[in-house]
Amino acid sequence: MGIFDPLISVAQQAGIFAFYLPFLITFALLYGLLSRAQIFGPKERMTNALNAIIAFSVALFVIGFTPAGVSVSQFFGTFFTQTTIVLVTFVVGIIVLVLLGETLGPPIYAYDKQGNKAPSGQRGFDIGKYGAIILGLVVLGVFINSGGLQALGLGGSATVIPGLSMQDIAILLFIGITVFLIYWVSK
């Protein structure tokens, strides 16, 4: 038994993960947005106090009322855990692409001042074109998988699209990615 096990157990029993941390995240995000947007005027003492009161009240409402049956702490815990896994996977993927791109990737071309294309002597992959699409799909997948649709009242616990299980959706997603990669490589 590690040194942190009793500490985490006491924190769970005290409701820190279920109430305090989701409250703190909601309060900080809302206060930051209200301060940045300056809805109530430029930053002054009264404006900051008003932003804090509104953020505090809304954060209490969010923690105290979950209409879809999904606890906020469960959603945040799943969402941040899966986001961390995706980020680690993304960083490892970039490392692999850089290592493979320098040896196996297509040549990278440079353009001179007249606009003439010439090989630069370097090799690599150009993922900038599809990076936003891939990032958007990853974010959407993490949101759906962590219970985001259920929190919005759009999905049940077993299916996201009526008649399709999560396994069916995963298979269709992999088929779509495979078709896209075949198209991208063969063009």
Tab-separated table of C-alpha atoms in Angstrom:
chain	number	residue	atom	x	y	z
A	1	MET	CA	0.000	0.000	0.000
A	2	GLY	CA	1.502	3.276	-1.137
A	3	ILE	CA	1.710	6.508	0.744
A	4	PHE	CA	-0.917	8.184	-1.460
A	5	ASP	CA	-3.597	5.477	-1.140
A	6	PRO	CA	-4.920	6.657	2.262
A	7	LEU	CA	-4.793	10.284	1.129
A	8	ILE	CA	-6.814	9.559	-2.022
A	9	SER	CA	-9.272	7.421	-0.058
A	10	VAL	CA	-9.869	10.219	2.468
A	11	ALA	CA	-10.250	12.738	-0.371
A	12	GLN	CA	-12.845	10.505	-2.061
A	13	GLN	CA	-14.785	10.070	1.174
A	14	ALA	CA	-14.723	13.825	1.805
A	15	GLY	CA	-16.208	14.484	-1.649
A	16	ILE	CA	-13.227	16.374	-3.011
A	17	PHE	CA	-13.336	14.552	-6.360
A	18	ALA	CA	-17.132	14.515	-6.595
A	19	PHE	CA	-17.841	18.123	-5.617
A	20	TYR	CA	-14.856	20.342	-4.876
A	21	LEU	CA	-12.679	19.776	-7.967
A	22	PRO	CA	-15.570	19.966	-10.500
A	23	PHE	CA	-16.770	23.119	-8.701
A	24	LEU	CA	-13.274	24.596	-8.875
A	25	ILE	CA	-12.880	23.798	-12.590
A	26	THR	CA	-16.295	25.256	-13.437
A	27	PHE	CA	-15.681	28.371	-11.326
A	28	ALA	CA	-12.212	28.998	-12.794
A	29	LEU	CA	-13.336	28.548	-16.400
A	30	LEU	CA	-16.410	30.742	-16.029
A	31	TYR	CA	-14.594	33.453	-14.066
A	32	GLY	CA	-11.817	33.513	-16.656
A	33	LEU	CA	-14.303	33.763	-19.522
A	34	LEU	CA	-16.285	36.541	-17.830
A	35	SER	CA	-13.104	38.481	-17.042
A	36	ARG	CA	-11.734	38.050	-20.548
A	37	ALA	CA	-14.994	38.974	-22.297
A	38	GLN	CA	-15.460	42.053	-20.073
A	39	ILE	CA	-19.241	41.784	-20.355
A	40	PHE	CA	-19.759	44.103	-17.373
A	41	GLY	CA	-17.158	46.660	-18.416
A	42	PRO	CA	-13.402	47.062	-18.029
A	43	LYS	CA	-11.582	45.399	-15.163
A	44	GLU	CA	-12.352	47.206	-11.952
A	45	ARG	CA	-12.923	46.105	-8.380
A	46	MET	CA	-16.724	45.938	-8.742
A	47	THR	CA	-16.533	44.171	-12.105
A	48	ASN	CA	-14.204	41.512	-10.693
A	49	ALA	CA	-16.510	41.022	-7.704
A	50	LEU	CA	-19.541	40.674	-9.987
A	51	ASN	CA	-17.696	38.163	-12.196
A	52	ALA	CA	-16.720	36.166	-9.098
A	53	ILE	CA	-20.277	36.134	-7.709
A	54	ILE	CA	-21.763	34.995	-11.029
A	55	ALA	CA	-19.079	32.331	-11.554
A	56	PHE	CA	-19.520	31.093	-7.969
A	57	SER	CA	-23.310	30.859	-8.308
A	58	VAL	CA	-23.214	29.106	-11.674
A	59	ALA	CA	-20.561	26.658	-10.436
A	60	LEU	CA	-22.774	25.754	-7.463
A	61	PHE	CA	-25.739	25.193	-9.793
A	62	VAL	CA	-23.664	22.986	-12.090
A	63	ILE	CA	-22.436	20.838	-9.199
A	64	GLY	CA	-25.821	20.609	-7.505
A	65	PHE	CA	-27.901	19.851	-10.577
A	66	THR	CA	-27.094	17.224	-13.195
A	67	PRO	CA	-30.254	16.673	-15.272
A	68	ALA	CA	-28.904	13.911	-17.506
A	69	GLY	CA	-27.938	11.630	-14.612
A	70	VAL	CA	-24.216	11.839	-15.350
A	71	SER	CA	-22.269	13.222	-12.426
A	72	VAL	CA	-20.007	16.105	-13.307
A	73	SER	CA	-17.093	14.512	-11.463
A	74	GLN	CA	-17.470	11.283	-13.448
A	75	PHE	CA	-17.530	13.214	-16.735
A	76	PHE	CA	-14.517	15.384	-15.811
A	77	GLY	CA	-12.565	12.388	-14.526
A	78	THR	CA	-13.189	10.331	-17.647
A	79	PHE	CA	-12.684	13.281	-19.988
A	80	PHE	CA	-9.366	14.422	-18.514
A	81	THR	CA	-8.046	10.862	-18.217
A	82	GLN	CA	-8.846	10.086	-21.836
A	83	THR	CA	-7.503	13.455	-22.971
A	84	THR	CA	-4.210	12.700	-21.235
A	85	ILE	CA	-4.035	9.304	-22.934
A	86	VAL	CA	-4.759	10.922	-26.312
A	87	LEU	CA	-2.081	13.584	-25.749
A	88	VAL	CA	0.534	10.989	-24.807
A	89	THR	CA	-0.441	8.905	-27.846
A	90	PHE	CA	-0.283	12.008	-30.051
A	91	VAL	CA	3.206	12.930	-28.803
A	92	VAL	CA	4.464	9.378	-29.354
A	93	GLY	CA	2.873	9.420	-32.829
A	94	ILE	CA	4.674	12.654	-33.676
A	95	ILE	CA	7.966	11.181	-32.486
A	96	VAL	CA	7.427	8.104	-34.667
A	97	LEU	CA	6.438	10.250	-37.676
A	98	VAL	CA	9.525	12.410	-37.285
A	99	LEU	CA	11.797	9.385	-37.007
A	100	LEU	CA	10.190	7.607	-39.955
A	101	GLY	CA	9.648	10.772	-41.976
A	102	GLU	CA	13.309	11.650	-42.048
A	103	THR	CA	14.200	8.291	-43.545
A	104	LEU	CA	11.126	7.056	-45.431
A	105	GLY	CA	9.054	10.163	-46.122
A	106	PRO	CA	8.695	11.895	-49.465
A	107	PRO	CA	11.141	14.680	-50.296
A	108	ILE	CA	10.305	18.136	-49.013
A	109	TYR	CA	10.463	20.883	-51.597
A	110	ALA	CA	11.495	24.455	-50.999
A	111	TYR	CA	10.520	27.474	-53.053
A	112	ASP	CA	12.912	30.235	-54.021
A	113	LYS	CA	12.024	33.938	-54.380
A	114	GLN	CA	10.825	33.427	-57.960
A	115	GLY	CA	8.470	30.626	-56.874
A	116	ASN	CA	10.452	27.789	-58.442
A	117	LYS	CA	10.134	24.452	-56.694
A	118	ALA	CA	13.373	22.671	-55.829
A	119	PRO	CA	14.198	19.730	-53.554
A	120	SER	CA	15.477	20.891	-50.175
A	121	GLY	CA	17.394	17.718	-49.419
A	122	GLN	CA	15.128	16.902	-46.487
A	123	ARG	CA	12.449	14.272	-46.171
A	124	GLY	CA	9.288	14.199	-44.089
A	125	PHE	CA	5.506	13.994	-43.893
A	126	ASP	CA	3.201	16.974	-44.377
A	127	ILE	CA	0.426	16.474	-41.844
A	128	GLY	CA	-0.548	20.139	-41.690
A	129	LYS	CA	-3.326	19.719	-44.265
A	130	TYR	CA	-5.181	17.098	-42.299
A	131	GLY	CA	-4.048	17.976	-38.789
A	132	ALA	CA	-7.136	20.030	-37.917
A	133	ILE	CA	-9.490	17.315	-39.177
A	134	ILE	CA	-7.661	14.604	-37.251
A	135	LEU	CA	-7.531	16.754	-34.100
A	136	GLY	CA	-11.250	17.521	-34.392
A	137	LEU	CA	-12.118	13.841	-34.751
A	138	VAL	CA	-9.955	12.940	-31.758
A	139	VAL	CA	-11.569	15.640	-29.596
A	140	LEU	CA	-15.047	14.533	-30.702
A	141	GLY	CA	-14.176	10.899	-29.949
A	142	VAL	CA	-12.895	11.714	-26.464
A	143	PHE	CA	-15.990	13.837	-25.773
A	144	ILE	CA	-18.385	11.088	-26.888
A	145	ASN	CA	-16.450	8.300	-25.185
A	146	SER	CA	-16.286	10.136	-21.857
A	147	GLY	CA	-20.075	10.503	-21.738
A	148	GLY	CA	-20.448	13.925	-23.311
A	149	LEU	CA	-23.513	12.981	-25.348
A	150	GLN	CA	-25.170	11.499	-22.292
A	151	ALA	CA	-24.403	14.668	-20.327
A	152	LEU	CA	-26.120	16.655	-23.083
A	153	GLY	CA	-29.075	14.267	-23.049
A	154	LEU	CA	-28.393	12.985	-26.573
A	155	GLY	CA	-27.116	9.451	-26.063
A	156	GLY	CA	-27.764	6.478	-23.873
A	157	SER	CA	-25.228	4.373	-22.094
A	158	ALA	CA	-25.161	1.582	-24.691
A	159	THR	CA	-25.589	3.294	-28.055
A	160	VAL	CA	-24.698	6.615	-29.552
A	161	ILE	CA	-26.574	6.155	-32.838
A	162	PRO	CA	-29.813	4.144	-32.662
A	163	GLY	CA	-29.253	0.613	-33.949
A	164	LEU	CA	-25.460	0.805	-33.776
A	165	SER	CA	-23.346	-0.355	-30.876
A	166	MET	CA	-20.028	1.231	-29.963
A	167	GLN	CA	-18.259	-1.711	-31.620
A	168	ASP	CA	-20.155	-1.056	-34.873
A	169	ILE	CA	-19.202	2.606	-34.752
A	170	ALA	CA	-15.551	1.722	-34.067
A	171	ILE	CA	-15.500	-0.684	-37.033
A	172	LEU	CA	-17.100	1.926	-39.318
A	173	LEU	CA	-14.614	4.521	-38.102
A	174	PHE	CA	-11.651	2.249	-38.842
A	175	ILE	CA	-13.064	1.403	-42.282
A	176	GLY	CA	-13.468	5.128	-42.989
A	177	ILE	CA	-9.926	5.882	-41.837
A	178	THR	CA	-8.578	3.028	-43.971
A	179	VAL	CA	-10.437	4.247	-47.078
A	180	PHE	CA	-9.188	7.788	-46.432
A	181	LEU	CA	-5.584	6.610	-46.024
A	182	ILE	CA	-5.771	4.511	-49.205
A	183	TYR	CA	-7.158	7.525	-51.098
A	184	TRP	CA	-4.529	9.843	-49.616
A	185	VAL	CA	-1.620	7.518	-50.408
A	186	SER	CA	-2.805	6.715	-53.942
A	187	LYS	CA	-3.520	10.263	-55.165
